Coordinates of C-alpha atoms in Angstrom, one line a residue:
X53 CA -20.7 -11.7 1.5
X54 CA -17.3 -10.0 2.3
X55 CA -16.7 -8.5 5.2
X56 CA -14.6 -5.8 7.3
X57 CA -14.1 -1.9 5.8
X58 CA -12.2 -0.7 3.5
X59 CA -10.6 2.9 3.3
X60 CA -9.6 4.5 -0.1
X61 CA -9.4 7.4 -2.4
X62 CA -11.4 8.1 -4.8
X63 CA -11.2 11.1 -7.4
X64 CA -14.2 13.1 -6.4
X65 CA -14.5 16.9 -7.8
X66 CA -11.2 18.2 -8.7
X67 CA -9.2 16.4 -6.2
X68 CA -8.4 12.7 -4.9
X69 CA -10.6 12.7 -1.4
X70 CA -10.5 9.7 1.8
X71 CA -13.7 7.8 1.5
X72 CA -14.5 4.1 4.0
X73 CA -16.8 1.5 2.7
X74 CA -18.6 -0.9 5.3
X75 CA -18.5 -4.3 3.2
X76 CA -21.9 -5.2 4.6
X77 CA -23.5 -2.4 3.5
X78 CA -21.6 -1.3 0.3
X79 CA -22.3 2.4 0.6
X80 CA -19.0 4.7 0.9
X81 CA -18.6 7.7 3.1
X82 CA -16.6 10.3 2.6
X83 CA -13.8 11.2 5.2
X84 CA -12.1 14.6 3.4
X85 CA -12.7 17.4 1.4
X86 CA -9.7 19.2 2.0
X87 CA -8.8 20.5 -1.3
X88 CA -5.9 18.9 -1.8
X89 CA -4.9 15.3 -2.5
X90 CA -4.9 12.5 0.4
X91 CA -3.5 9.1 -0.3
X92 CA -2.5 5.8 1.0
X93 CA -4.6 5.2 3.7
X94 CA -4.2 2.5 6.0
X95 CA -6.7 1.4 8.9
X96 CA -6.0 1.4 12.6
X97 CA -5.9 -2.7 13.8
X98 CA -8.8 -1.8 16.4
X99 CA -10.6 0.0 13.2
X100 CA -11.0 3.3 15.5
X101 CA -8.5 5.3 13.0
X102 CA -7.2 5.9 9.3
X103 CA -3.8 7.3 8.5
X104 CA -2.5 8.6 5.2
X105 CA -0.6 11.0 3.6
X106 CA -1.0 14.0 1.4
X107 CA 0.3 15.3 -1.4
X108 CA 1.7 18.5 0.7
X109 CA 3.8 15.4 2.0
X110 CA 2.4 15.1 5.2
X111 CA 0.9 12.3 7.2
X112 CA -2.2 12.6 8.7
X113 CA -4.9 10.7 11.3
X114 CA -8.8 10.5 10.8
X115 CA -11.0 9.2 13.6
X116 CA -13.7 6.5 12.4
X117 CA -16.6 6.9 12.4
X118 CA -16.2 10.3 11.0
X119 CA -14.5 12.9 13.6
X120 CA -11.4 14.7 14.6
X121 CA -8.5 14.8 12.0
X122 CA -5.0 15.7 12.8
X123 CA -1.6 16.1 11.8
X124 CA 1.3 14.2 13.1
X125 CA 4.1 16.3 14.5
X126 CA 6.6 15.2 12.6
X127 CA 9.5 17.3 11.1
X128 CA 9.4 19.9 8.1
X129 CA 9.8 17.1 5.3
X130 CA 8.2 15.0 3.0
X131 CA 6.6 11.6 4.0
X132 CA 4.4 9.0 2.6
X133 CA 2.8 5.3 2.9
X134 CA 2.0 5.1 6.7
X135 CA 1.4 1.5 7.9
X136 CA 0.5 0.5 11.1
X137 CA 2.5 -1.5 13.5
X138 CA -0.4 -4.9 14.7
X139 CA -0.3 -3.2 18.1
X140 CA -1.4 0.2 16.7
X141 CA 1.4 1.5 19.4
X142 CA 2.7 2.7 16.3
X143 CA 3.6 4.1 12.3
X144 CA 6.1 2.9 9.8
X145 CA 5.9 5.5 6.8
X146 CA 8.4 6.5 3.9
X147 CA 10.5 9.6 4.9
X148 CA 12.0 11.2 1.7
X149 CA 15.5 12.6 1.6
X150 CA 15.5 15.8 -1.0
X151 CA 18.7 17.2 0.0
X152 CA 20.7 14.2 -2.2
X153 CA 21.6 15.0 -6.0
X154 CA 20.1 11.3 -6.5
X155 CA 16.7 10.5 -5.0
X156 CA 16.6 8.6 -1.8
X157 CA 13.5 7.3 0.6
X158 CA 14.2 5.6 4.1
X159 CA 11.6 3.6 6.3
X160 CA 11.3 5.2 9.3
X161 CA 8.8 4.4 12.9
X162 CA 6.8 7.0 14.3
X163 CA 5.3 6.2 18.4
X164 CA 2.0 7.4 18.9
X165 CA 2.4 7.3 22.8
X166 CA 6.0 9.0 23.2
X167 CA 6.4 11.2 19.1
X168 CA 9.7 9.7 18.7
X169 CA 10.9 8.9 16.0
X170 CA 13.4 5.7 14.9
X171 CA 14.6 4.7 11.5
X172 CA 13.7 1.1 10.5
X173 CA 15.7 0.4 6.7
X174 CA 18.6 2.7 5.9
X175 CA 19.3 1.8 2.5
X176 CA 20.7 3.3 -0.7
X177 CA 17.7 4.4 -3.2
X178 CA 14.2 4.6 -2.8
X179 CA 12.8 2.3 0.3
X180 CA 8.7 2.4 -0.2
X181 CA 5.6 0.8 0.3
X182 CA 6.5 -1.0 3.6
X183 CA 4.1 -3.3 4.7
X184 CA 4.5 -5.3 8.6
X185 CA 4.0 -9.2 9.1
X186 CA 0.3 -9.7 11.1
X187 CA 3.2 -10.5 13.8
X188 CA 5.2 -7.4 13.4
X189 CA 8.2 -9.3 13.1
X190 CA 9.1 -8.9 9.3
X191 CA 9.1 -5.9 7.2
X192 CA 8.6 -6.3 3.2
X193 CA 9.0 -3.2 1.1
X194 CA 10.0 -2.0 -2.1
X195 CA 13.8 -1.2 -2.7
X196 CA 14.3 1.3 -6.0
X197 CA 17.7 2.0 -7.5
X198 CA 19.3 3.5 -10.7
X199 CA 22.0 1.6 -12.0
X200 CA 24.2 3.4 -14.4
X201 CA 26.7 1.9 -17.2
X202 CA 28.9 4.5 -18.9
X203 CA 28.2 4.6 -22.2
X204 CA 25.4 1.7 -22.1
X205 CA 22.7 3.7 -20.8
X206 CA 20.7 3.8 -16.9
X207 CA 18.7 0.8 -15.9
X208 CA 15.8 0.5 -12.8
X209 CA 16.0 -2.2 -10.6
X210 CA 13.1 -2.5 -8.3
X211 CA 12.6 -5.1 -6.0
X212 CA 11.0 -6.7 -3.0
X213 CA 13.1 -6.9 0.5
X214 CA 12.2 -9.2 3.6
X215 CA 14.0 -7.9 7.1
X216 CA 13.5 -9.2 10.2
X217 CA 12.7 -6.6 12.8
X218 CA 14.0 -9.4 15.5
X219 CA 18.0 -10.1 14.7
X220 CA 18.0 -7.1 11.4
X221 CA 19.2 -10.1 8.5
X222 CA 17.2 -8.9 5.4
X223 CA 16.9 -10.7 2.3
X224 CA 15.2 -10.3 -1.1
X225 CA 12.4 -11.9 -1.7
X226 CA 12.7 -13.2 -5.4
X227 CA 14.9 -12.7 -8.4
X228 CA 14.8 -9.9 -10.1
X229 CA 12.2 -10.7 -13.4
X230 CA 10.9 -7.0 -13.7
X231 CA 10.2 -4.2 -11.4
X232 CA 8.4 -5.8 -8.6
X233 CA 6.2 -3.5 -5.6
X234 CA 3.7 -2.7 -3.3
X235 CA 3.9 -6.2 -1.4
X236 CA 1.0 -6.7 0.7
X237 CA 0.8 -9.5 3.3
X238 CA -1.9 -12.2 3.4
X239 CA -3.9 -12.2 6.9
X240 CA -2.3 -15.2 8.0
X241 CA 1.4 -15.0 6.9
X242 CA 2.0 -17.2 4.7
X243 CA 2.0 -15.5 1.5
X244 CA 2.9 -12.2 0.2
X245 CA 0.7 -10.3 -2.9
X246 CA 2.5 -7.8 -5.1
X247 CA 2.2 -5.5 -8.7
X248 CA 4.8 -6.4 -11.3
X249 CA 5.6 -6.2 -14.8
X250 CA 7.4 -9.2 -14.9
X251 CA 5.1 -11.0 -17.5
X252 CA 5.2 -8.0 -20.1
X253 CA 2.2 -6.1 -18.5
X254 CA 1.3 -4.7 -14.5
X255 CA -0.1 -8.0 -13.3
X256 CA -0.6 -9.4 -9.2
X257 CA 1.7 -12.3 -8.0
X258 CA 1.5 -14.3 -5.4
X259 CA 4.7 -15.9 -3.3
X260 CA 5.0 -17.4 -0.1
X261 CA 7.0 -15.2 2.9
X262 CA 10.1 -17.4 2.2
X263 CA 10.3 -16.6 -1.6
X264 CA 8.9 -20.4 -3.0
X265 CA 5.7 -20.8 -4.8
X266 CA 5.4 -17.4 -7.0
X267 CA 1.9 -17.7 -8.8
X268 CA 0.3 -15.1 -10.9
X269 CA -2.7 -14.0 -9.8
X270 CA -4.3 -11.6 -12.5
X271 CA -3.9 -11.8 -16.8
X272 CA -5.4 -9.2 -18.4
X273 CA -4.9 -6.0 -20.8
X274 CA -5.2 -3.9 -18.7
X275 CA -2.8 -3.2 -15.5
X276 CA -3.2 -4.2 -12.1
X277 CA -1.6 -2.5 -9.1
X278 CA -2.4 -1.6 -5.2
X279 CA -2.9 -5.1 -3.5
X280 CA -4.8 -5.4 -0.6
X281 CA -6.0 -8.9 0.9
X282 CA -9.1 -9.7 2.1
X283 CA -9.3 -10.5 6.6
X284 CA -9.9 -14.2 5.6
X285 CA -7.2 -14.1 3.6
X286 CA -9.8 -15.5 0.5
X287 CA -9.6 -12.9 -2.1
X288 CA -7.3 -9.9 -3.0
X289 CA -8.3 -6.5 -4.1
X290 CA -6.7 -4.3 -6.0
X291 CA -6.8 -1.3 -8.6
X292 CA -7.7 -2.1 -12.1
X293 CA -6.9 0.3 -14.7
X294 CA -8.8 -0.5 -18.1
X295 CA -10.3 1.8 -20.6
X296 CA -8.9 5.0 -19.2
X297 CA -10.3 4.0 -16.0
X298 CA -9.3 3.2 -12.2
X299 CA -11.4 0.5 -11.1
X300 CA -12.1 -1.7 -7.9
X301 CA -11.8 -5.9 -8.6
X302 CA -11.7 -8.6 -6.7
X303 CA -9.6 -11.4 -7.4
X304 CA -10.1 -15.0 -5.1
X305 CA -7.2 -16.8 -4.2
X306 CA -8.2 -20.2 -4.6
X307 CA -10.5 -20.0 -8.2
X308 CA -8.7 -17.1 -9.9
X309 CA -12.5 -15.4 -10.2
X310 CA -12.2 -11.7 -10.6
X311 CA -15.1 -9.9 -9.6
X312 CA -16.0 -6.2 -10.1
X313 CA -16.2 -3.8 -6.6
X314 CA -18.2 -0.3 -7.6
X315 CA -18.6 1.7 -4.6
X316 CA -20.2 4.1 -6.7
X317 CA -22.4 2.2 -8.9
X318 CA -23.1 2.9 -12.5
X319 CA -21.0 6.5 -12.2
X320 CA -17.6 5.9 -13.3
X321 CA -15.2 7.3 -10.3
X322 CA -11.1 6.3 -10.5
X323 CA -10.1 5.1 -7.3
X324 CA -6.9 3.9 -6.0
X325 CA -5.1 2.8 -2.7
X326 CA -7.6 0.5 -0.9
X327 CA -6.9 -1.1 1.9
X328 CA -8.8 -3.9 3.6
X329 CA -9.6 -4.9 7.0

């Protein structure tokens, strides 16, 4: 049986609510009822917090079991995708820029200890969905940009970066075969899970941290999206959208058996953004 917790939202009465699920015992609990959206959560590396964002665009901490919530102090803005640092000394989270006539998202580092606040990837475009190493060396995100050809029309190109927090080089990690995101990094290192379209359809690949080995993970009709790996770095969960539906499945690593993860049971619930640990 799998173990660890996993935090995510789940669409429950007219709003997407925080909810945790003990692996051991399968039952969820709900964290929120706040009236308003919460998404991306991300658990604390000691397991003692979640953070996540809403859709008023601000980030927010829960204490686990269920407790105290509160609001970072962070500046009048909007902000998304909170990820901790291994330590849990701190935050990495998406801070959106909406005073550009083009759309533009930087990674920035938030310090539980001190409040400040540092930018990580200054890049041109739309920087999300940064995930850290289990070191907290490297930084994978998603890089989004608009390239436009006079009279040919406006292409996306959206792909994966690697930068190394130790000397700042920074690479991508694959060539661009369709829009590549929301990287998440196996337990151990080694390999690095993502969504992309780059068969056709919203599938899960697999590639090793230095940008050999890509493997798909998931075939089927439907699309696939929100990675999140397992602690023994065996299986891979993720959001499965089939019939109108946001599902849980499980995918292992090593067989390519896909397995179905109802929280809820029988009632048909969409959930998204799960995260494992």
């Amino acid at each position: 049986m799998e173990q660890g917790r996993i935090a995510f939202v789940a669409f429950v009465g007219e709003n997407w609510n925080l909810f945790e699920l003990d692996m051991a015992s399968r039952k969820p609990v709900q964290l929120t009822a706040t009236g308003i959206d919460e998404l991306t959560p991300a658990l604390s590396p000691d397991g003692s917090q979640v953070a996540y964002a809403n859709s008023h665009g601000e980030l927010w901490l829960a204490d686990l079991p269920p407790g105290k919530t509160e609001r970072l102090p962070l500046p009048a803005g909007q902000y998304a995708a909170p990820v901790w640092s291994p330590d849990g000394k701190s935050l990495l989270y998406v801070a959106y820029d909406l005073s550009e006539k083009e759309e533009s998202a930087e990674i920035r580092r938030y310090w539980l200890g001190t409040g400040k606040i540092e930018p990580v990837v200054l890049q041109r475009g739309v920087q999300d969905s940064p995930v850290l190493s289990p070191l907290g060396n490297n930084l994978v995100y998603s890089s989004t940009m608009t390239i436009t050809v006079p009279g040919m029309g406006t292409s996306l190109l959206r792909q994966l970066w690697i930068v190394s927090l130790v000397d700042g080089t920074a690479r991508t990690l694959l060539p661009t075969g369709g829009e590549d995101t929301e990287p998440a990094w196996s337990p151990d290192g080694e390999r690095i899970v993502f969504s992309s379209n780059r068969s056709g359809q919203s599938d899960l690949w697999s590639i090793r941290a230095d940008g050999s080995s890509l493997r798909r993970l998931t075939d089927s009709p439907g699309a696939e999206m929100h990675p999140a790996w397992s602690p023994d770095g065996e299986k891979v969960l993720y959001v499965a959208v089939k019939q109108g539906y946001m599902d849980l499945e499980l995918v292992d690593v090593g067989t390519g058996r896909v397995e179905q993860l109802r929280p809820f049971g029988e009632k048909r619930v969409d959930i998204r953004d799960p995260h494992w640990r």
